[in-house]
Coordinates of C-alpha atoms in Angstrom, one line a residue:
X302 CA 130.8 108.8 105.2
X303 CA 130.4 112.4 104.3
X304 CA 128.0 114.8 102.7
X305 CA 129.2 118.2 101.6
X306 CA 126.9 121.3 101.1
X307 CA 128.2 124.8 100.1
X308 CA 131.7 123.7 101.0
X309 CA 133.7 125.9 103.4
X310 CA 137.2 127.1 102.5
X311 CA 140.1 124.7 101.9
X312 CA 137.9 121.7 101.0
X313 CA 139.1 119.3 98.3
X314 CA 136.7 118.1 95.6
X315 CA 137.5 114.4 96.0
X316 CA 136.4 113.6 92.4
X317 CA 138.5 110.4 92.7
X318 CA 136.0 109.0 95.3
X319 CA 132.9 109.4 93.1
X320 CA 131.3 106.1 92.0
X321 CA 128.6 105.2 89.5
X322 CA 125.1 105.7 91.0
X323 CA 122.8 102.8 91.9
X324 CA 119.8 103.3 89.6
X325 CA 116.6 101.6 90.9
X326 CA 113.5 101.0 88.8
X327 CA 110.6 103.2 89.7
X328 CA 108.0 100.5 88.8
X329 CA 106.6 99.6 85.3
X330 CA 102.9 100.4 85.9
X331 CA 101.0 103.0 87.8
X332 CA 100.2 100.5 90.6
X333 CA 103.8 99.4 90.8
X334 CA 105.0 103.0 90.9
X335 CA 102.6 103.7 93.8
X336 CA 103.8 100.6 95.6
X337 CA 107.4 101.7 95.1
X338 CA 106.6 105.1 96.6
X339 CA 104.9 103.5 99.6
X340 CA 108.0 101.3 100.0
X341 CA 110.3 104.3 99.9
X342 CA 108.2 106.1 102.6
X343 CA 108.0 103.0 104.8
X344 CA 111.3 101.1 104.3
X345 CA 113.4 104.0 102.8
X346 CA 115.2 104.1 99.5
X347 CA 118.4 102.2 100.1
X348 CA 116.5 98.9 101.0
X349 CA 113.7 99.1 98.4
X350 CA 114.1 97.6 94.9
X351 CA 111.2 97.6 92.4
X352 CA 111.2 95.0 89.6
X353 CA 114.4 93.1 90.3
X354 CA 115.5 90.5 87.7
X355 CA 117.0 87.1 88.0
X356 CA 119.6 86.0 85.4
X357 CA 118.5 82.8 83.7
X358 CA 121.8 82.2 82.0
X359 CA 124.6 80.4 83.8
X360 CA 127.4 81.8 81.7
X361 CA 126.3 85.3 80.9
X362 CA 123.8 88.1 81.2
X363 CA 121.0 89.5 79.1
X364 CA 118.2 87.0 79.9
X365 CA 116.6 88.7 82.9
X366 CA 113.2 87.5 84.2
X367 CA 111.4 89.6 86.7
X368 CA 111.7 88.1 90.2
X369 CA 108.9 90.0 91.8
X370 CA 107.3 93.4 91.8
X371 CA 109.1 94.7 94.8
X372 CA 112.0 93.4 96.9
X373 CA 113.0 94.8 100.3
X374 CA 116.3 93.7 101.8
X375 CA 117.1 95.1 105.2
X376 CA 118.9 92.5 107.4
X377 CA 117.4 90.4 108.9
X378 CA 114.2 91.1 106.8
X379 CA 113.5 90.1 103.2
X380 CA 110.1 91.3 102.0
X381 CA 108.9 89.9 98.6
X382 CA 105.9 91.7 97.0
X383 CA 103.7 90.4 94.1
X384 CA 101.4 93.1 92.7
X385 CA 98.7 91.6 90.6
X386 CA 96.1 93.5 88.6
X387 CA 93.2 91.2 87.4
X388 CA 90.0 92.4 85.8
X389 CA 86.8 91.8 87.6
X390 CA 84.3 89.9 85.3
X391 CA 80.6 90.7 84.9
X392 CA 79.5 87.4 86.3
X393 CA 77.6 86.4 89.5
X394 CA 79.7 87.3 92.4
X395 CA 80.6 83.7 93.4
X396 CA 81.8 83.0 89.9
X397 CA 83.6 86.3 89.4
X398 CA 85.4 86.1 92.8
X399 CA 86.6 82.5 92.1
X400 CA 88.0 83.5 88.7
X401 CA 89.5 86.7 90.1
X402 CA 91.1 85.0 93.1
X403 CA 92.8 82.4 90.9
X404 CA 94.5 85.1 88.9
X405 CA 95.2 87.7 91.6
X406 CA 95.9 85.5 94.6
X407 CA 96.8 82.0 93.5
X408 CA 99.2 83.1 90.7
X409 CA 100.8 85.7 92.9
X410 CA 101.4 83.1 95.6
X411 CA 103.2 80.9 93.1
X412 CA 105.4 83.8 92.1
X413 CA 106.3 84.5 95.7
X414 CA 107.2 80.9 96.4
X415 CA 109.3 80.8 93.2
X416 CA 111.0 84.1 94.2
X417 CA 111.9 82.9 97.6
X418 CA 113.3 79.6 96.2
X419 CA 115.5 81.6 93.7
X420 CA 116.8 83.8 96.5
X421 CA 117.7 80.7 98.5
X422 CA 119.4 79.0 95.6
X423 CA 120.9 81.8 93.5
X424 CA 121.3 84.9 95.7
X425 CA 124.2 86.1 93.5
X426 CA 122.2 86.1 90.3
X427 CA 119.8 88.9 91.1
X428 CA 120.0 92.3 89.2
X429 CA 118.3 95.6 89.1
X430 CA 117.9 95.6 85.3
X431 CA 116.5 93.3 82.6
X432 CA 120.0 93.0 80.9
X433 CA 121.4 91.7 84.3
X434 CA 124.3 94.2 84.2
X435 CA 123.7 95.9 87.6
X436 CA 123.8 93.5 90.5
X437 CA 121.5 93.9 93.5
X438 CA 123.8 96.1 95.7
X439 CA 122.9 94.5 99.1
X440 CA 123.7 91.0 100.2
X441 CA 120.9 88.9 101.7
X442 CA 121.0 88.1 105.4
X443 CA 122.4 84.7 106.3
X444 CA 119.8 82.0 106.1
X445 CA 120.0 81.3 109.9
X446 CA 118.7 84.8 110.8
X447 CA 116.8 85.7 107.6
X448 CA 113.1 86.6 108.1
X449 CA 111.2 86.3 104.8
X450 CA 107.8 87.9 104.4
X451 CA 105.6 87.1 101.4
X452 CA 103.1 89.8 100.5
X453 CA 100.4 89.9 97.7
X454 CA 98.8 93.1 96.6
X455 CA 95.6 91.9 94.8
X456 CA 94.1 94.6 92.6
X457 CA 91.0 94.8 90.4
X458 CA 88.2 93.8 92.9
X459 CA 88.0 97.1 94.9
X460 CA 84.9 98.6 93.3
X461 CA 83.2 95.2 93.3
X462 CA 84.0 94.8 97.0
X463 CA 82.5 98.2 97.9
X464 CA 79.4 97.3 96.0
X465 CA 79.2 93.8 97.6
X466 CA 79.4 95.3 101.1
X467 CA 77.1 98.2 100.2
X468 CA 79.6 100.9 100.9
X469 CA 82.6 101.4 103.3
X470 CA 86.2 100.7 102.3
X471 CA 85.4 97.4 100.6
X472 CA 88.5 95.7 102.1
X473 CA 88.8 91.9 102.3
X474 CA 87.2 90.1 105.3
X475 CA 89.8 88.1 107.3
X476 CA 88.6 84.6 107.6
X477 CA 91.2 82.1 109.0
X478 CA 88.9 79.1 108.3
X479 CA 89.5 79.5 104.5
X480 CA 92.6 77.6 103.6
X481 CA 94.5 77.1 100.4
X482 CA 92.4 76.3 97.3
X483 CA 89.2 76.9 99.2
X484 CA 89.6 80.6 98.4
X485 CA 88.5 80.0 94.8
X486 CA 86.7 76.6 95.1
X487 CA 82.9 77.4 95.1
X488 CA 82.1 74.0 96.4
X489 CA 84.2 74.3 99.5
X490 CA 82.3 74.8 102.8
X491 CA 84.5 77.7 103.8
X492 CA 84.3 79.5 100.4
X493 CA 83.4 83.2 100.8
X494 CA 83.7 86.0 98.2
X495 CA 85.8 88.9 99.3
X496 CA 87.3 87.0 102.2
X497 CA 90.9 85.7 102.6
X498 CA 92.5 83.4 105.2
X499 CA 95.6 81.2 105.0
X500 CA 96.7 80.9 101.3
X501 CA 99.5 78.4 101.8
X502 CA 99.0 76.5 105.2
X503 CA 101.9 74.2 104.6
X504 CA 104.5 76.9 104.1
X505 CA 105.5 80.4 105.1
X506 CA 102.4 82.6 105.6
X507 CA 101.3 84.6 102.7
X508 CA 99.8 88.0 103.5
X509 CA 97.1 89.2 101.1
X510 CA 96.2 92.9 100.9
X511 CA 93.9 94.8 98.6
X512 CA 95.2 98.3 97.6
X513 CA 93.1 100.1 100.2
X514 CA 94.2 97.9 103.2
X515 CA 97.9 97.9 102.1
X516 CA 97.8 101.7 102.0
X517 CA 96.3 101.9 105.5
X518 CA 98.8 99.4 107.0
X519 CA 101.9 100.9 105.4
X520 CA 101.0 104.4 106.3
X521 CA 100.1 103.5 109.9
X522 CA 103.1 101.3 110.4
X523 CA 105.7 103.2 108.4
X524 CA 109.0 101.7 109.6
X525 CA 110.3 98.3 108.6
X526 CA 110.3 97.2 112.3
X527 CA 106.7 98.3 112.9
X528 CA 105.5 96.8 109.7
X529 CA 107.3 93.4 110.0
X530 CA 106.3 93.0 113.6
X531 CA 102.7 93.4 112.6
X532 CA 103.1 90.8 109.8
X533 CA 104.7 88.3 112.1
X534 CA 102.0 88.7 114.8
X535 CA 99.2 88.9 112.2
X536 CA 100.3 85.5 110.7
X537 CA 100.6 83.9 114.2
X538 CA 97.1 85.3 115.2
X539 CA 95.4 84.0 112.0
X540 CA 97.0 80.6 112.5
X541 CA 96.4 80.4 116.2
X542 CA 92.7 79.5 116.1
X543 CA 91.9 82.5 118.3
X544 CA 90.5 84.6 115.5
X545 CA 87.1 83.7 114.1
X546 CA 87.2 86.7 111.7
X547 CA 87.8 90.3 111.2
X548 CA 85.5 92.7 109.3
X549 CA 88.4 94.1 107.4
X550 CA 92.2 94.6 107.6
X551 CA 91.8 98.1 109.0
X552 CA 89.8 96.8 112.0
X553 CA 92.3 94.0 112.6
X554 CA 95.0 96.7 112.6
X555 CA 93.1 98.9 115.1
X556 CA 92.7 95.9 117.4
X557 CA 96.4 95.4 117.3
X558 CA 97.4 99.0 117.6
X559 CA 95.8 99.6 121.0
X560 CA 97.0 96.4 122.7
X561 CA 100.3 95.7 124.5
X562 CA 101.6 92.3 125.6
X563 CA 103.5 91.5 128.7
X564 CA 106.8 92.2 126.9
X565 CA 105.7 95.8 126.2
X566 CA 105.0 95.3 122.5
X567 CA 101.9 95.7 120.4
X568 CA 100.2 92.4 119.9
X569 CA 96.9 90.6 119.5
X570 CA 96.2 90.1 123.2
X571 CA 93.0 88.7 124.6
X572 CA 90.0 91.1 125.2
X573 CA 90.5 93.3 128.2
X574 CA 90.6 91.6 131.6
X575 CA 90.8 88.1 130.2
X576 CA 93.5 85.7 129.0
X577 CA 93.5 83.5 125.8
X578 CA 92.9 80.5 128.1
X579 CA 89.5 81.9 128.9
X580 CA 88.5 82.9 125.4
X581 CA 87.8 80.4 122.6
X582 CA 88.0 82.9 119.8
X583 CA 87.2 86.5 118.9
X584 CA 85.4 88.2 116.1
X585 CA 86.6 91.7 115.3
X586 CA 83.6 93.6 114.0
X587 CA 83.4 96.8 112.1
X588 CA 84.0 100.2 113.5
X589 CA 87.3 99.6 115.3
X590 CA 89.3 101.5 112.7
X591 CA 86.9 104.5 112.6
X592 CA 87.0 104.8 116.4
X593 CA 90.7 104.5 116.5
X594 CA 91.6 107.2 113.9
X595 CA 89.2 109.6 115.5
X596 CA 90.2 109.0 119.1
X597 CA 92.0 112.0 120.7
X598 CA 94.9 109.9 121.8
X599 CA 95.4 108.5 118.3
X600 CA 95.3 112.1 116.9
X601 CA 97.8 113.1 119.7
X602 CA 100.1 110.3 118.7
X603 CA 100.1 111.4 115.1
X604 CA 101.0 114.9 116.2
X605 CA 103.7 113.8 118.5
X606 CA 105.2 111.5 115.8
X607 CA 105.8 114.4 113.4
X608 CA 109.2 115.2 114.9
X609 CA 110.2 111.5 114.4
X610 CA 110.5 112.1 110.6
X611 CA 113.6 114.1 111.3
X612 CA 115.2 110.7 111.9
X613 CA 114.0 109.4 108.5
X614 CA 115.4 112.6 106.9
X615 CA 118.8 112.0 108.6
X616 CA 118.9 108.5 107.3
X617 CA 118.1 109.7 103.8
X618 CA 120.9 112.3 103.9
X619 CA 123.3 109.3 104.0
X620 CA 121.4 106.9 101.8
X621 CA 121.0 109.6 99.1
X622 CA 124.8 109.7 98.7
X623 CA 125.3 106.0 99.0
X624 CA 122.8 105.5 96.1
X625 CA 124.2 108.5 94.2
X626 CA 127.8 107.4 94.5
X627 CA 128.7 110.8 96.1
X628 CA 129.6 109.8 99.7
X629 CA 133.1 110.7 100.8
X630 CA 135.4 108.8 103.1
X631 CA 138.3 110.3 105.1
X632 CA 141.9 109.9 103.9
X633 CA 143.3 106.5 104.7
X634 CA 139.9 104.8 104.6
X635 CA 138.4 102.6 101.8
X636 CA 134.8 103.0 100.7
X637 CA 132.5 99.9 101.1
X638 CA 128.7 100.0 100.5
X639 CA 128.4 96.9 102.7
X640 CA 130.2 98.6 105.6
X641 CA 128.5 102.0 105.1
X642 CA 125.0 100.4 104.9
X643 CA 125.3 98.8 108.4
X644 CA 125.2 102.1 110.3
X645 CA 122.2 103.5 108.5
X646 CA 120.5 100.1 108.5
X647 CA 120.5 100.1 112.3
X648 CA 119.0 103.6 112.2
X649 CA 116.3 102.3 109.9
X650 CA 115.5 99.4 112.2
X651 CA 114.3 101.7 114.9
X652 CA 110.5 101.8 115.2
X653 CA 108.5 105.0 115.0
X654 CA 108.2 105.5 118.8
X655 CA 112.0 105.2 119.3
X656 CA 112.6 107.5 116.3
X657 CA 110.4 110.1 118.1
X658 CA 112.5 109.9 121.2
X659 CA 115.8 110.1 119.3
X660 CA 114.6 113.0 117.1
X661 CA 113.6 115.0 120.3
X662 CA 117.1 114.3 121.7
X663 CA 118.8 115.5 118.5
X664 CA 116.6 118.6 118.3
X665 CA 117.7 119.5 121.8
X666 CA 121.3 118.8 121.0
X667 CA 121.2 121.1 118.0
X668 CA 119.9 123.9 120.1
X669 CA 122.5 123.4 122.8
X670 CA 125.2 123.2 120.2
X671 CA 124.5 126.7 119.0
X672 CA 126.2 128.1 122.1
X673 CA 128.9 125.5 122.6
X674 CA 132.0 124.6 120.7
X675 CA 131.4 120.9 121.3
X676 CA 128.1 119.3 122.4
X677 CA 127.4 115.6 122.8
X678 CA 124.2 113.6 123.6
X679 CA 123.8 109.8 123.8
X680 CA 120.6 107.8 123.3
X681 CA 121.2 104.5 125.1
X682 CA 118.5 102.1 126.5
X683 CA 119.2 100.6 129.9
X684 CA 120.4 97.0 130.2
X685 CA 117.0 95.8 131.4
X686 CA 115.4 97.0 128.1
X687 CA 114.7 94.3 125.5
X688 CA 116.0 96.7 122.8
X689 CA 119.2 97.6 124.5
X690 CA 121.8 96.2 122.1
X691 CA 122.2 99.3 119.8
X692 CA 123.1 102.7 121.1
X693 CA 123.3 106.0 119.3
X694 CA 124.9 109.4 120.0
X695 CA 124.9 112.8 118.4
X696 CA 127.7 115.3 118.3
X697 CA 128.0 118.9 117.2
X698 CA 131.4 120.5 116.7
X699 CA 131.8 124.1 115.5
X700 CA 134.1 125.0 112.7
X701 CA 135.9 128.0 114.1
X702 CA 137.7 130.7 112.0
X703 CA 141.1 130.0 113.6
X704 CA 140.9 126.5 111.9
X705 CA 141.4 128.1 108.5
X706 CA 145.1 128.6 109.4
X707 CA 145.4 125.1 111.0
X708 CA 144.6 122.9 108.0
X709 CA 141.2 124.2 107.1
X710 CA 138.1 122.1 106.7
X711 CA 139.9 118.9 105.8
X712 CA 141.7 119.0 109.2
X713 CA 138.4 119.9 110.9
X714 CA 136.8 116.8 109.4
X715 CA 139.7 114.6 110.6
X716 CA 139.4 116.1 114.1
X717 CA 135.6 115.5 114.1
X718 CA 136.2 111.9 113.1
X719 CA 138.5 111.5 116.0
X720 CA 135.9 112.9 118.4
X721 CA 133.4 110.4 117.0
X722 CA 135.9 107.5 117.4
X723 CA 136.7 108.5 121.0
X724 CA 133.0 108.9 122.0
X725 CA 132.1 105.6 120.4
X726 CA 134.9 103.7 122.2
X727 CA 134.2 105.3 125.5
X728 CA 130.5 104.6 125.4
X729 CA 131.1 100.9 124.4
X730 CA 133.6 100.6 127.2
X731 CA 131.2 102.2 129.7
X732 CA 128.1 100.3 128.6
X733 CA 129.1 96.7 128.3
X734 CA 125.6 95.5 127.4
X735 CA 125.8 97.3 124.0
X736 CA 126.7 95.3 121.0
X737 CA 127.2 98.3 118.7
X738 CA 127.0 102.0 118.7
X739 CA 126.3 104.5 115.9
X740 CA 127.5 108.1 116.1
X741 CA 126.4 111.1 114.0
X742 CA 128.3 114.4 113.8
X743 CA 127.6 117.7 112.1
X744 CA 128.1 121.4 112.6
X745 CA 125.5 123.1 114.8
X746 CA 122.9 125.2 113.0
X747 CA 123.6 128.9 112.3
X748 CA 127.2 128.5 111.2
X749 CA 128.0 130.3 107.9
X750 CA 130.0 128.7 105.2
X751 CA 128.5 125.2 104.8
X752 CA 127.8 121.9 106.6
X753 CA 128.5 118.2 106.4
X754 CA 127.5 115.1 108.2
X755 CA 129.6 112.1 109.4
X756 CA 128.5 108.7 110.7
X757 CA 130.5 106.1 112.5
X758 CA 129.6 102.4 113.3
X759 CA 131.5 100.6 116.0
X760 CA 131.0 97.2 117.5
X761 CA 131.7 96.0 121.0
X762 CA 135.2 94.7 121.7
X763 CA 137.0 92.8 124.4
X764 CA 138.8 95.5 126.3
X765 CA 142.3 95.0 127.6
X766 CA 143.8 97.1 130.3
X767 CA 145.9 98.8 127.6
X768 CA 142.8 99.5 125.6
X769 CA 141.1 101.1 128.5
X770 CA 144.1 103.3 129.3
X771 CA 144.2 104.5 125.7
X772 CA 140.5 105.4 125.6
X773 CA 140.8 107.3 128.9
X774 CA 143.9 109.1 127.6
X775 CA 142.1 110.1 124.4
X776 CA 139.0 111.3 126.2
X777 CA 141.2 113.3 128.6
X778 CA 143.0 115.0 125.8
X779 CA 139.7 116.1 124.3
X780 CA 138.2 116.9 127.6
X781 CA 135.2 114.7 127.1
X782 CA 133.2 112.0 129.0
X783 CA 133.9 113.7 132.3
X784 CA 130.5 114.7 133.8
X785 CA 127.7 112.9 132.1
X786 CA 124.1 113.6 133.2
X787 CA 121.4 110.9 132.7
X788 CA 117.8 111.6 131.9
X789 CA 115.1 109.1 131.3
X790 CA 112.8 109.6 128.3
X791 CA 109.3 110.2 129.7
X792 CA 107.3 110.3 126.5
X793 CA 104.2 108.2 125.8
X794 CA 103.3 106.5 122.5
X795 CA 99.7 107.7 123.0
X796 CA 99.8 111.0 124.9
X797 CA 96.9 111.5 127.3
X798 CA 94.9 114.0 125.2
X799 CA 91.7 113.2 127.2
X800 CA 92.0 111.5 130.6
X801 CA 88.3 110.5 130.6
X802 CA 88.7 108.5 127.4
X803 CA 91.7 106.3 126.9
X804 CA 92.7 103.9 124.1
X805 CA 94.3 101.5 126.6
X806 CA 92.6 100.6 129.9
X807 CA 94.9 101.3 132.9
X808 CA 92.6 100.2 135.7
X809 CA 93.5 96.5 136.0
X810 CA 96.6 94.7 137.3
X811 CA 97.5 93.1 134.0
X812 CA 97.4 96.4 132.2
X813 CA 99.6 98.0 134.8
X814 CA 102.1 95.2 134.3
X815 CA 101.9 95.9 130.6
X816 CA 102.6 99.5 131.1
X817 CA 105.7 98.7 133.2
X818 CA 106.9 96.3 130.5
X819 CA 106.4 99.1 127.9
X820 CA 108.6 101.4 129.9
X821 CA 111.3 98.7 130.3
X822 CA 111.2 98.1 126.6
X823 CA 112.8 101.5 126.0

């Protein structure tokens, strides 16, 4: 995969490789357009498809019906969004809420269930346009590993909510005791205006957000892994019987954000110093979110995360050309969106904290690369880490003037591809716990004449003695993989901005075990 900018000398135009662009909807309403923008920021453009359509005709196209308002396909995840705008009526609050909830929540839940059923039964009859002429470009994950997330964005009650709660954000109360039709049945014992619980207790969990809470969650958890992990644990917590209620989604999120389980992941753990066996249920009151966003460590995390968006930008360098039909493959190779998507997908599946570490590594590599003809850096988690199956490496290779007479930039690109291949094979052979590795190569900064980026995806193999000899021979011919230095990443998700006030208690034995698990997790 290749991107060309201000091409150096002796570079072909490769017009024969250009393909029709993939044109996505931008949303049909203002709210859908805003949702589409949030999705692009969180899930990135290659995996986000507003307003997909299903073909109703068995023998032809042209009868498209909207499947949902937003579809995210990023193996193994499939996220189905229903965005409903229902007008709030000028009735007593119990009457108005029941009517509004039927239209904004019940109808949306039906749409989500129907969309998931269609995906299961007719995955090849989904299109980006109403005429059903442009197929959905990405295949759905196989059913055995597919993780489906149903999400409702319920609009129209925001102002009424703020009025009902006499200020604040006006987000929905989380009340697990409200189940199914009790959300809009005024005679139900659990009925409560501006509160949501379990919409469809007998099926996959349905997440209900108002626009304010969705905006908060998607901006705080702005990678597909961070967002879907929250959804999974949110659903489990609400159905566990351990949550009596939460004042609002933002307070539920803040409770989750500062807690780490024994595996080293964010989770809804029991209150400090206790286990869930000792706690019947918790109520998460107001103020958690306000304290969280103002805490020095939270502010330090936001500042430390800024570099991580370089990883997002690197992904979008490649996805821009995949969507635009302008990516270039080397001579002798055949273009395939399916194969090209795999590499950038594994980049996109990295969470925000890991993206920070990788971006810092790449920034350092680019600086070292200014002064060296070849510079390489690998980002590989140890075998004991839970997230150790995917490795990455970054390579800079200078384009030197003498190369003009030795085949020019085309030959340089082929040589750089060979470097990528050799590094990938050598790393997989060296680190047998890896299932796959992704390598990225470019010129170091400061070179005149242009730049390009290459990416390679390689899966683990069964190595024969002949394979090993060939890899060693190739590495020897390039003079690489000789003396590798290892350095552990020592960053913290929440830097210690103020030692006298910490978001996560470190004084008890359980918390120390959690901290150790967090380090093992990569």
